PDB file of N, CA and C in Angstrom:
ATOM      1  N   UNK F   1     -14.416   4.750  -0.483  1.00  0.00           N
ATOM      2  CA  UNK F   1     -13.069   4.907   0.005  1.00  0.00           C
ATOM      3  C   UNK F   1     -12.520   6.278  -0.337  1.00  0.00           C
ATOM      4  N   UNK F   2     -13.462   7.267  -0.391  1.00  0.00           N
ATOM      5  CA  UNK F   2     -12.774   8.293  -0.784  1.00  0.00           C
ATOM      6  C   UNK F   2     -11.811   8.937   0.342  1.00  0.00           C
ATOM      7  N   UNK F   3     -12.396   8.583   1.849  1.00  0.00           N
ATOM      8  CA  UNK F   3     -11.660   8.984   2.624  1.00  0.00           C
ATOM      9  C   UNK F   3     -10.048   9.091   2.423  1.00  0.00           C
ATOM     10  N   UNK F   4      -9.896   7.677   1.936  1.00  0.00           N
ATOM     11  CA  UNK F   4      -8.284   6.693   1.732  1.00  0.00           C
ATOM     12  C   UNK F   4      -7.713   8.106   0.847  1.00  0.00           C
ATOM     13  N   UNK F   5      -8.377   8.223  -0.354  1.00  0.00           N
ATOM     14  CA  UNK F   5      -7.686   9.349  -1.498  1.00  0.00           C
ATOM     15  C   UNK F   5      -7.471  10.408  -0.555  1.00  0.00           C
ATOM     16  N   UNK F   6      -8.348  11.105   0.107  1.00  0.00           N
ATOM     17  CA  UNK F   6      -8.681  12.306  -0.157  1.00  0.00           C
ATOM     18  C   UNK F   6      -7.604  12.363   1.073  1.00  0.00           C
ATOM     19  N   UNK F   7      -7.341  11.782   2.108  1.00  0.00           N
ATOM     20  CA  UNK F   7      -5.845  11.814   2.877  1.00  0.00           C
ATOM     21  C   UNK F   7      -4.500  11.721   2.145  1.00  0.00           C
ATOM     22  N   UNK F   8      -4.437  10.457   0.946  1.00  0.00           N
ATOM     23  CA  UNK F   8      -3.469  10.030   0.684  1.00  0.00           C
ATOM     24  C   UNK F   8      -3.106  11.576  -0.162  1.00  0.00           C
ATOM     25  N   UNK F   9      -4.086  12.179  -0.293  1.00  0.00           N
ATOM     26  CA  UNK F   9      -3.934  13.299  -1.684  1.00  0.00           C
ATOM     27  C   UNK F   9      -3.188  14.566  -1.226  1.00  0.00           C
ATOM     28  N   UNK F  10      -3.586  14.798   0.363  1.00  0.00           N
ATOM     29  CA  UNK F  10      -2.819  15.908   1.064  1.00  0.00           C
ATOM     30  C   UNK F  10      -1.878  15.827   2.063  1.00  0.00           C
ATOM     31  N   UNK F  11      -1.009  14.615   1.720  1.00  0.00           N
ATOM     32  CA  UNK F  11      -0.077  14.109   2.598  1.00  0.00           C
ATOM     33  C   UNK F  11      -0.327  13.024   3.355  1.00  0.00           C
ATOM     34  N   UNK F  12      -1.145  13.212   4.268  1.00  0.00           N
ATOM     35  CA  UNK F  12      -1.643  12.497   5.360  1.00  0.00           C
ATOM     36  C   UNK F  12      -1.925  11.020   5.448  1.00  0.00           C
ATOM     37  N   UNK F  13      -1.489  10.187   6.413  1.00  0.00           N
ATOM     38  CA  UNK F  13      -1.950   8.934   6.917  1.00  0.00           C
ATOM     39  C   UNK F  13      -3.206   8.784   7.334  1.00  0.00           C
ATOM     40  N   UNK F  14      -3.967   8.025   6.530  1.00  0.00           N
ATOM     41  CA  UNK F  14      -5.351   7.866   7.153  1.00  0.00           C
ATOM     42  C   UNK F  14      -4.868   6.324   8.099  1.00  0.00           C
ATOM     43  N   UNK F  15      -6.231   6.456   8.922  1.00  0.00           N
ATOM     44  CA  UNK F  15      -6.310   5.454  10.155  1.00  0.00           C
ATOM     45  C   UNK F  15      -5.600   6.036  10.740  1.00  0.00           C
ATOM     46  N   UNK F  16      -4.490   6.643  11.029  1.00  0.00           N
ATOM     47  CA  UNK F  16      -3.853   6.297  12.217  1.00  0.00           C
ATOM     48  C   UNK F  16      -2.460   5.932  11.884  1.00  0.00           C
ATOM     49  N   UNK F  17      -2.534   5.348  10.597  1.00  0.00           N
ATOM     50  CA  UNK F  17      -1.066   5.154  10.351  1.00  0.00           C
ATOM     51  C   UNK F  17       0.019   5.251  10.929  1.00  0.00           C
ATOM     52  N   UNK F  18       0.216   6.965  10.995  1.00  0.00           N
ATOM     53  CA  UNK F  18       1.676   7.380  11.694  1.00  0.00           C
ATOM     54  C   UNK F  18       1.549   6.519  13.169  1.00  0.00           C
ATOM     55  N   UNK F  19       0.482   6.472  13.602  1.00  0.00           N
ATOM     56  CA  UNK F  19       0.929   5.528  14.727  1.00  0.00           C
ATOM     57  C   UNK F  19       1.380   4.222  14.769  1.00  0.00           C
ATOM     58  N   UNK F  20       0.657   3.375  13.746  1.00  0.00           N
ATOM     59  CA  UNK F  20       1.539   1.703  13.242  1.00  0.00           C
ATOM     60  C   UNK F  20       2.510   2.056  12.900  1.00  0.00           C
ATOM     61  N   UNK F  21       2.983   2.897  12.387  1.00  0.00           N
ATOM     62  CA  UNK F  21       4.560   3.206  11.918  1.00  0.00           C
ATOM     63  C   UNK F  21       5.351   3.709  13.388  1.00  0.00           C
ATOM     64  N   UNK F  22       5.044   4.037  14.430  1.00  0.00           N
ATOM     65  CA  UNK F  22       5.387   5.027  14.982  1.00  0.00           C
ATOM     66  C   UNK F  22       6.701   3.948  15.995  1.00  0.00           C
ATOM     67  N   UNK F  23       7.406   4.331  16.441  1.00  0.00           N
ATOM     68  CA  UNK F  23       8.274   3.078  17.310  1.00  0.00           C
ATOM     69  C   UNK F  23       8.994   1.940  16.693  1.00  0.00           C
ATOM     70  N   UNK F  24       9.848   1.370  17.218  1.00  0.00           N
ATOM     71  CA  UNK F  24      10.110  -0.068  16.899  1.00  0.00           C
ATOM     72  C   UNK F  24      11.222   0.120  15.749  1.00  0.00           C
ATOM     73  N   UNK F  25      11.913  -0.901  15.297  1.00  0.00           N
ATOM     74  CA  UNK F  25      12.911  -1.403  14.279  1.00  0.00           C
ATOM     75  C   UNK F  25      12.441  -0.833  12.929  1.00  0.00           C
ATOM     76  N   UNK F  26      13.375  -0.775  11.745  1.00  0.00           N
ATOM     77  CA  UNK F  26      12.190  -0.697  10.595  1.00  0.00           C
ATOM     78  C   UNK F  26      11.743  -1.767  10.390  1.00  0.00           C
ATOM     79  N   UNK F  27      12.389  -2.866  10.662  1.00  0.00           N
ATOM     80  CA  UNK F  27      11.386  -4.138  10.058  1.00  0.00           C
ATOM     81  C   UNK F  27      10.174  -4.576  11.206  1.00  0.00           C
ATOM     82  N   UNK F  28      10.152  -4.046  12.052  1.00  0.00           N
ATOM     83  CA  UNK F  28       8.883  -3.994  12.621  1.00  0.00           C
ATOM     84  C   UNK F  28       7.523  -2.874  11.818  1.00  0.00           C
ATOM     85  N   UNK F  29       7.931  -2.140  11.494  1.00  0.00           N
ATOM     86  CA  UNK F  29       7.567  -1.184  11.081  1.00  0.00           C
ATOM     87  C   UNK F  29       7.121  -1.488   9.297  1.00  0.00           C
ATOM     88  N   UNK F  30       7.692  -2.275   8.591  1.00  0.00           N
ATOM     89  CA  UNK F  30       7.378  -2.543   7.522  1.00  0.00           C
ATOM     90  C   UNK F  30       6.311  -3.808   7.850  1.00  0.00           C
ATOM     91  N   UNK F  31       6.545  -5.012   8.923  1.00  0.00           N
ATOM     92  CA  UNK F  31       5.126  -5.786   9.093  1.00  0.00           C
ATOM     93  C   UNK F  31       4.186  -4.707   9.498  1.00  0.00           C
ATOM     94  N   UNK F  32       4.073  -3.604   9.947  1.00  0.00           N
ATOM     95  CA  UNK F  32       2.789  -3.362  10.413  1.00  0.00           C
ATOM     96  C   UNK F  32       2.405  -2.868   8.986  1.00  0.00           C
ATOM     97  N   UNK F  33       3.202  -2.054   8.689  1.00  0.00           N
ATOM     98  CA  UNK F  33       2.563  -1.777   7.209  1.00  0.00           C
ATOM     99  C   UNK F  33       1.972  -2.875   6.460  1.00  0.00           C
ATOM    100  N   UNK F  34       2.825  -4.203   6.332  1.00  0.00           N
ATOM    101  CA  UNK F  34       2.467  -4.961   5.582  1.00  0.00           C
ATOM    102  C   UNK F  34       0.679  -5.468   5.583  1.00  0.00           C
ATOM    103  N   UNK F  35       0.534  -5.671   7.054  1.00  0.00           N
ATOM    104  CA  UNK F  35      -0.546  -6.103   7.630  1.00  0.00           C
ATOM    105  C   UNK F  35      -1.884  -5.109   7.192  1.00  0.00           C
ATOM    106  N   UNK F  36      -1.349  -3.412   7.387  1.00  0.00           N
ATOM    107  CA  UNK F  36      -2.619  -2.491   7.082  1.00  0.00           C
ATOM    108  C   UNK F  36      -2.789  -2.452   5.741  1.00  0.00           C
ATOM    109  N   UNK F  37      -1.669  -2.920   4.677  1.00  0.00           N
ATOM    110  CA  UNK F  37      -1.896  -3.116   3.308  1.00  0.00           C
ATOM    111  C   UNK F  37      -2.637  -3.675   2.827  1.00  0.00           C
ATOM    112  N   UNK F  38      -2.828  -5.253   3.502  1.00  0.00           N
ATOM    113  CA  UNK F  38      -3.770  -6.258   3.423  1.00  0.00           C
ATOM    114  C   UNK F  38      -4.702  -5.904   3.496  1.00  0.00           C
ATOM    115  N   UNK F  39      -5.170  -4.914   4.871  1.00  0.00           N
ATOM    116  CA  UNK F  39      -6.823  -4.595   5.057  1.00  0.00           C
ATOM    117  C   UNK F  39      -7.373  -3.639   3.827  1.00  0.00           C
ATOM    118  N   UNK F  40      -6.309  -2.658   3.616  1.00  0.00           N
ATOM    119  CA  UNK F  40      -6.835  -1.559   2.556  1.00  0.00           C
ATOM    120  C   UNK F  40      -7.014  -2.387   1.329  1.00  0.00           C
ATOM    121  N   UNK F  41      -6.450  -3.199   1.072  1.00  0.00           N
ATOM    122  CA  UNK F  41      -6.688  -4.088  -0.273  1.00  0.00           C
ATOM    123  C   UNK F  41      -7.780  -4.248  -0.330  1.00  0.00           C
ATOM    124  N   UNK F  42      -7.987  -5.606   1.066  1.00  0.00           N
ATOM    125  CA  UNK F  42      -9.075  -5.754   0.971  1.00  0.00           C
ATOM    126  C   UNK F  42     -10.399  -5.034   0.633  1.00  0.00           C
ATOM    127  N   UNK F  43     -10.092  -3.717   1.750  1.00  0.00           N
ATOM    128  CA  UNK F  43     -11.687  -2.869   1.228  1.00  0.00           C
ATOM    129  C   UNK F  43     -11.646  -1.918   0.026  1.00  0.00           C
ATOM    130  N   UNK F  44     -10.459  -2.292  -0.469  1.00  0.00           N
ATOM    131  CA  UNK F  44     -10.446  -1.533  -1.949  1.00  0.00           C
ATOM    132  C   UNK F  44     -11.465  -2.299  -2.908  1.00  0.00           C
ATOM    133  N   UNK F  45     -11.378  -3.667  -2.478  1.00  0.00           N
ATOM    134  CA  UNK F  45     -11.440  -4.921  -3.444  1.00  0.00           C
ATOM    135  C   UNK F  45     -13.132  -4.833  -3.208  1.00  0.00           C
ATOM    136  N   UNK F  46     -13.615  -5.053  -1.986  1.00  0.00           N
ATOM    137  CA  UNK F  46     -14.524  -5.019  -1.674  1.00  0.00           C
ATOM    138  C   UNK F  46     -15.619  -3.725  -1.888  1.00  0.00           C
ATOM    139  N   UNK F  47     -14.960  -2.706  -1.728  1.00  0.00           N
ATOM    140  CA  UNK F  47     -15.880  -1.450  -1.913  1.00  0.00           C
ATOM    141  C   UNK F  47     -15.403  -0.504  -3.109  1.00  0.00           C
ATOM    142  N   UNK F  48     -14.433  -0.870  -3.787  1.00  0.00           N
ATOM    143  CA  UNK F  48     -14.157   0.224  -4.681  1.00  0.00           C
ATOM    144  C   UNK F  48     -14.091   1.593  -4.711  1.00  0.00           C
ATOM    145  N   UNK F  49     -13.587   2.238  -5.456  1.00  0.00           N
ATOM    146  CA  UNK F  49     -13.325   3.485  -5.627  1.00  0.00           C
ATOM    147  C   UNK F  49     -14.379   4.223  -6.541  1.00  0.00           C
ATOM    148  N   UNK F  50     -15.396   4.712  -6.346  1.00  0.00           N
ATOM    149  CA  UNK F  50     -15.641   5.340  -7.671  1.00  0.00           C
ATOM    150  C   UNK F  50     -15.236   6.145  -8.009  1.00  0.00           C
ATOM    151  N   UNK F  51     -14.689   5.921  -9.923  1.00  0.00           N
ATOM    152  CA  UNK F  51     -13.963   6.959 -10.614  1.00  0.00           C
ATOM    153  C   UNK F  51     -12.750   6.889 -10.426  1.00  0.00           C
ATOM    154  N   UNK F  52     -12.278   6.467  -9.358  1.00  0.00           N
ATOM    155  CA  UNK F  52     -10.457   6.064  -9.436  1.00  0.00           C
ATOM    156  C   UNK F  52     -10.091   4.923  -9.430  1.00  0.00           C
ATOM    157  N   UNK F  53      -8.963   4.414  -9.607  1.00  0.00           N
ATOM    158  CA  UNK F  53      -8.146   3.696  -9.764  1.00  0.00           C
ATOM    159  C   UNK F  53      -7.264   3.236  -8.929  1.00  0.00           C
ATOM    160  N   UNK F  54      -6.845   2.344  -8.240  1.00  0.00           N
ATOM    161  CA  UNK F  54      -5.651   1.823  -7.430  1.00  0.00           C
ATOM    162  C   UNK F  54      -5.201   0.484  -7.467  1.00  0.00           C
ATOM    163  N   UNK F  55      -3.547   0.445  -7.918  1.00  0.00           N
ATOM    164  CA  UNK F  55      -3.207  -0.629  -8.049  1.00  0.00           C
ATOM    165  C   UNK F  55      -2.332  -1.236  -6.806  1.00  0.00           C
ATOM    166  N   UNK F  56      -2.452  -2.206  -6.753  1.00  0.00           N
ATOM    167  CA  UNK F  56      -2.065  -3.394  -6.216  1.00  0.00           C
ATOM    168  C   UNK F  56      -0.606  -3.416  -6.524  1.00  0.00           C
ATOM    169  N   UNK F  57       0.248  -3.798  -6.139  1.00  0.00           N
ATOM    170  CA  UNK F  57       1.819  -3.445  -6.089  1.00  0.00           C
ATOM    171  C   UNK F  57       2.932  -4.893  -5.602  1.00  0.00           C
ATOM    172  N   UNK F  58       3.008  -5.680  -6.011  1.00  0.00           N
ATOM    173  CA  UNK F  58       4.153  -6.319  -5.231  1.00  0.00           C
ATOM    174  C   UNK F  58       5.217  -6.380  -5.375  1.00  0.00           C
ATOM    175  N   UNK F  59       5.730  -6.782  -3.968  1.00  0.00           N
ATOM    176  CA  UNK F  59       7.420  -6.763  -4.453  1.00  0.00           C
ATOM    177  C   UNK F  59       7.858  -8.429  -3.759  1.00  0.00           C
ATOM    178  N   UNK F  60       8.667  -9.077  -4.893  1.00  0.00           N
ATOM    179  CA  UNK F  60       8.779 -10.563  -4.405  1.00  0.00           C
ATOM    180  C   UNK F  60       9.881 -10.693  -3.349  1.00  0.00           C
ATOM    181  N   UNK F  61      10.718  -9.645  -3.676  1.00  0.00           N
ATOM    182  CA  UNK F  61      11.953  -9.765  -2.573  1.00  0.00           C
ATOM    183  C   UNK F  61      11.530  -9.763  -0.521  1.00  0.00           C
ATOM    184  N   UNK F  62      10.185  -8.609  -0.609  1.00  0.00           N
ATOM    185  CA  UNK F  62      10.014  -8.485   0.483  1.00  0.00           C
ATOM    186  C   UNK F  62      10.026  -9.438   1.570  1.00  0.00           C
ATOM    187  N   UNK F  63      10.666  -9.475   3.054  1.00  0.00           N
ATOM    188  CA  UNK F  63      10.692 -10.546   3.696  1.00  0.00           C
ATOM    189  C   UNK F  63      11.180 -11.763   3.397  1.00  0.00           C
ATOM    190  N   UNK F  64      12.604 -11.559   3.045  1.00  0.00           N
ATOM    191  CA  UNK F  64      13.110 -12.570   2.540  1.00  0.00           C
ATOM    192  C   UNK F  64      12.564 -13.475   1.755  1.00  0.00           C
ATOM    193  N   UNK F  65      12.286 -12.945   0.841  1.00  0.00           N
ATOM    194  CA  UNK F  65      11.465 -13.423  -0.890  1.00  0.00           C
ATOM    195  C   UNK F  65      10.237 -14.563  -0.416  1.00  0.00           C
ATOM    196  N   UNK F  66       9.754 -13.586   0.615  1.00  0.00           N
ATOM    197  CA  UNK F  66       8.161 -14.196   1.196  1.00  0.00           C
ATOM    198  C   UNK F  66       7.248 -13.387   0.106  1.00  0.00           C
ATOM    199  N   UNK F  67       7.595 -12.021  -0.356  1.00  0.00           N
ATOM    200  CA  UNK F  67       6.926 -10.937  -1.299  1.00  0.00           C
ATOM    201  C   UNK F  67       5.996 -10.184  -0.010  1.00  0.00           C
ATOM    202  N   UNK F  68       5.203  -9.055  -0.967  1.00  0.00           N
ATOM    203  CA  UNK F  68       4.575  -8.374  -0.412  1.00  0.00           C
ATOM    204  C   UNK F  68       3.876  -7.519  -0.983  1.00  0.00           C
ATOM    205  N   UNK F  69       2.284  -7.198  -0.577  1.00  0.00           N
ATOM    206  CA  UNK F  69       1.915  -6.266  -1.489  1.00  0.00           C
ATOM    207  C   UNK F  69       1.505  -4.944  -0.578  1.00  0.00           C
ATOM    208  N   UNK F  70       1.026  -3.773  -1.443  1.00  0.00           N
ATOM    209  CA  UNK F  70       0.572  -2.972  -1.170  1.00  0.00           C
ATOM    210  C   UNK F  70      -0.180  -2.321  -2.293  1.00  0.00           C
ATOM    211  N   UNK F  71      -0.749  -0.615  -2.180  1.00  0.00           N
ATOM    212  CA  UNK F  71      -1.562  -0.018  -2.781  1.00  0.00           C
ATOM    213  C   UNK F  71      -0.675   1.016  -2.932  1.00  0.00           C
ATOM    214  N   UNK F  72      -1.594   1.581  -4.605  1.00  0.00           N
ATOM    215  CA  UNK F  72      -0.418   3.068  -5.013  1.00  0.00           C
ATOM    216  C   UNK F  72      -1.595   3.298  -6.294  1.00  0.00           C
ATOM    217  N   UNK F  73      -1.209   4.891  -6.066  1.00  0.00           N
ATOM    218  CA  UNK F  73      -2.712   5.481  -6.885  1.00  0.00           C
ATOM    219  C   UNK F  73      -1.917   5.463  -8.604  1.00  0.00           C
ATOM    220  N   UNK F  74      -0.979   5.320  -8.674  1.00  0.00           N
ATOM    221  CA  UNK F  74      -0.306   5.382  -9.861  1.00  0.00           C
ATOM    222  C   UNK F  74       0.576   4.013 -10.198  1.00  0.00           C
ATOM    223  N   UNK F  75       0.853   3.564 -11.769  1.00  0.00           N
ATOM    224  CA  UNK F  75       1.515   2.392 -11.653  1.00  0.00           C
ATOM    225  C   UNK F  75       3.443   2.477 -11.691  1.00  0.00           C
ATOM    226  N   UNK F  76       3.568   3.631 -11.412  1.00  0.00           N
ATOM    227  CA  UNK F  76       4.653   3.658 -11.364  1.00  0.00           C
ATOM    228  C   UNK F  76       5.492   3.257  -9.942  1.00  0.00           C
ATOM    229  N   UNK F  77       6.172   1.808  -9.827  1.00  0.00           N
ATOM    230  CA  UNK F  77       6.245   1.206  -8.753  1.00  0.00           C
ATOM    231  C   UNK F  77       7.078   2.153  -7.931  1.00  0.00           C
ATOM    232  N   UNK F  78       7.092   2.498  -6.990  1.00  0.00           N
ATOM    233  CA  UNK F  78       7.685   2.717  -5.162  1.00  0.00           C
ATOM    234  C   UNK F  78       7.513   2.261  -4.193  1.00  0.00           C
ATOM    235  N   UNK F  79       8.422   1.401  -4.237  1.00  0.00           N
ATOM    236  CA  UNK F  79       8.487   0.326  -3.234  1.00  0.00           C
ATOM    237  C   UNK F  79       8.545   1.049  -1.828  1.00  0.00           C
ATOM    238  N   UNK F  80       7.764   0.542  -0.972  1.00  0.00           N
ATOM    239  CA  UNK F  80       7.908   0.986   0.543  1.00  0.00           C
ATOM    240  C   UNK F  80       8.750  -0.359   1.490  1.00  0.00           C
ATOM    241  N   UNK F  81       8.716  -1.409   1.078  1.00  0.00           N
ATOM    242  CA  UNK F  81       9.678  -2.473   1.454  1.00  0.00           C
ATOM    243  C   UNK F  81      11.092  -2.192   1.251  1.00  0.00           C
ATOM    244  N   UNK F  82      11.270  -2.184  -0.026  1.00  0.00           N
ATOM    245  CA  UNK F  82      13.047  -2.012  -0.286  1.00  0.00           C
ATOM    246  C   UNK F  82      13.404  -0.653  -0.615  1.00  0.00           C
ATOM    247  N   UNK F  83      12.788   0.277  -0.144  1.00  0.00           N
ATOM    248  CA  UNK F  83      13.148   1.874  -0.607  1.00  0.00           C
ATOM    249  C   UNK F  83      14.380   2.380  -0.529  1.00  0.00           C
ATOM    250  N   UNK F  84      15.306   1.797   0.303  1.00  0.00           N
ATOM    251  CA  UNK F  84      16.767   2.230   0.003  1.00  0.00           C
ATOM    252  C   UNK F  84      17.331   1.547  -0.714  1.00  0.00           C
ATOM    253  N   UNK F  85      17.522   0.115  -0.930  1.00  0.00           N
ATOM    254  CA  UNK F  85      17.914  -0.566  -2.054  1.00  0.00           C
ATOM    255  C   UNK F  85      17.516  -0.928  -3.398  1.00  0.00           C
ATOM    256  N   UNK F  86      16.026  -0.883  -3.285  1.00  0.00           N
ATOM    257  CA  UNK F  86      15.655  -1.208  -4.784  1.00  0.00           C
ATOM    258  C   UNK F  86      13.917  -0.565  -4.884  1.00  0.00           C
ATOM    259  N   UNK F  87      14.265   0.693  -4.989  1.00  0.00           N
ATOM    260  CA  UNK F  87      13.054   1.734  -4.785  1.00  0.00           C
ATOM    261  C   UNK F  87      12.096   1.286  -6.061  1.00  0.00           C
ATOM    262  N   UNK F  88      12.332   0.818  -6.704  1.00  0.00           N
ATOM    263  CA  UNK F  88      11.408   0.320  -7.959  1.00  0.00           C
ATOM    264  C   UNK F  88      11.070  -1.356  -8.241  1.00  0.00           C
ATOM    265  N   UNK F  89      11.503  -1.852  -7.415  1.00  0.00           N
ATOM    266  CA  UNK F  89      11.339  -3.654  -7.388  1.00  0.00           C
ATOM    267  C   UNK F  89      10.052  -3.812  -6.783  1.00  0.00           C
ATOM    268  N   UNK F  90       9.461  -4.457  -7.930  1.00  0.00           N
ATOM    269  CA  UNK F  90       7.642  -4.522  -7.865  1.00  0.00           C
ATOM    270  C   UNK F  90       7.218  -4.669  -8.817  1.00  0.00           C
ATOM    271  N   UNK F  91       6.100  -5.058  -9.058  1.00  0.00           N
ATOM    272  CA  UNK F  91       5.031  -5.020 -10.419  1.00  0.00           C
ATOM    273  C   UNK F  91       3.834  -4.953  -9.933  1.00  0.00           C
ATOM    274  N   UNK F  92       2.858  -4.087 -10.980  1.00  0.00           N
ATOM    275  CA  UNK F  92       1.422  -4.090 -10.723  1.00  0.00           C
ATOM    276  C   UNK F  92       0.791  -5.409 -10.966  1.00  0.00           C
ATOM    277  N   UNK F  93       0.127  -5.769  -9.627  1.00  0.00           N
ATOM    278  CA  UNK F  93      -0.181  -7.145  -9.931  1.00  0.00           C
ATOM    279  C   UNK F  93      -2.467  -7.142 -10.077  1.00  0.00           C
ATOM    280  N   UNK F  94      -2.738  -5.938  -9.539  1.00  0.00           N
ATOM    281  CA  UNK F  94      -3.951  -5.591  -9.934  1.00  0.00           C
ATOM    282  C   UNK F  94      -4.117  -4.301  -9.996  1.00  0.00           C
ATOM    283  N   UNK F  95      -5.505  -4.045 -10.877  1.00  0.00           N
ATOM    284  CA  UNK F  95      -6.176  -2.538 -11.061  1.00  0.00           C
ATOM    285  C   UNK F  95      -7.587  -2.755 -10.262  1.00  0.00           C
ATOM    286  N   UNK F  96      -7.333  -2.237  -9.317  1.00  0.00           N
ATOM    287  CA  UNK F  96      -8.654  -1.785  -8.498  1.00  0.00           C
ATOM    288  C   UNK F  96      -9.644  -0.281  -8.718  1.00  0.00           C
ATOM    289  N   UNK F  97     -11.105  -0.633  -8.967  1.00  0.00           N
ATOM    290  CA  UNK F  97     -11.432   0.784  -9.537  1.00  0.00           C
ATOM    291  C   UNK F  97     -12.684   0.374  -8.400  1.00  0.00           C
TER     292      UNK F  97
END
């Protein structure tokens, strides 16, 4: 997965991203995220990182306290769900290496 870093490291959306983000409501826009979160988990989980680290992130409020997770190379939470209201509501819920 170095691809994932080595985008996330110089700005950039890997996959395609800016395009699931691209259009629509924000809360359209936060399910698509939600959904590509899932997959990157997954092949985090599945293929690992060698030598790095990535944690797992949730936030319980997301979607009307349905929760939600995502990925972040550091454990210092930033929420991409509630970023205007509660930019830090989350906990590391795994360490993926």
């Amino acid at each position: 997965m170095w691809w994932l870093l080595y985008g996330l490291r110089r700005g950039r959306c890997p996959w395609g991203l800016t395009a699931a983000a691209g259009g629509g409501d924000l809360a359209s826009v936060r399910k698509r995220f939600s959904a590509v979160s899932q997959t990157m988990i997954a092949l985090a989980r599945r293929f690992g990182l060698p030598g790095r680290k990535v944690y797992r992130v949730r936030c319980p409020m997301a979607f009307d306290n349905v929760g939600a997770d995502w990925l972040q190379l550091d454990t210092a939470v930033a929420n991409p769900y509630e970023a205007e209201t509660m930019p830090t509501c989350g906990s590391v819920r795994e360490t993926i290496a």
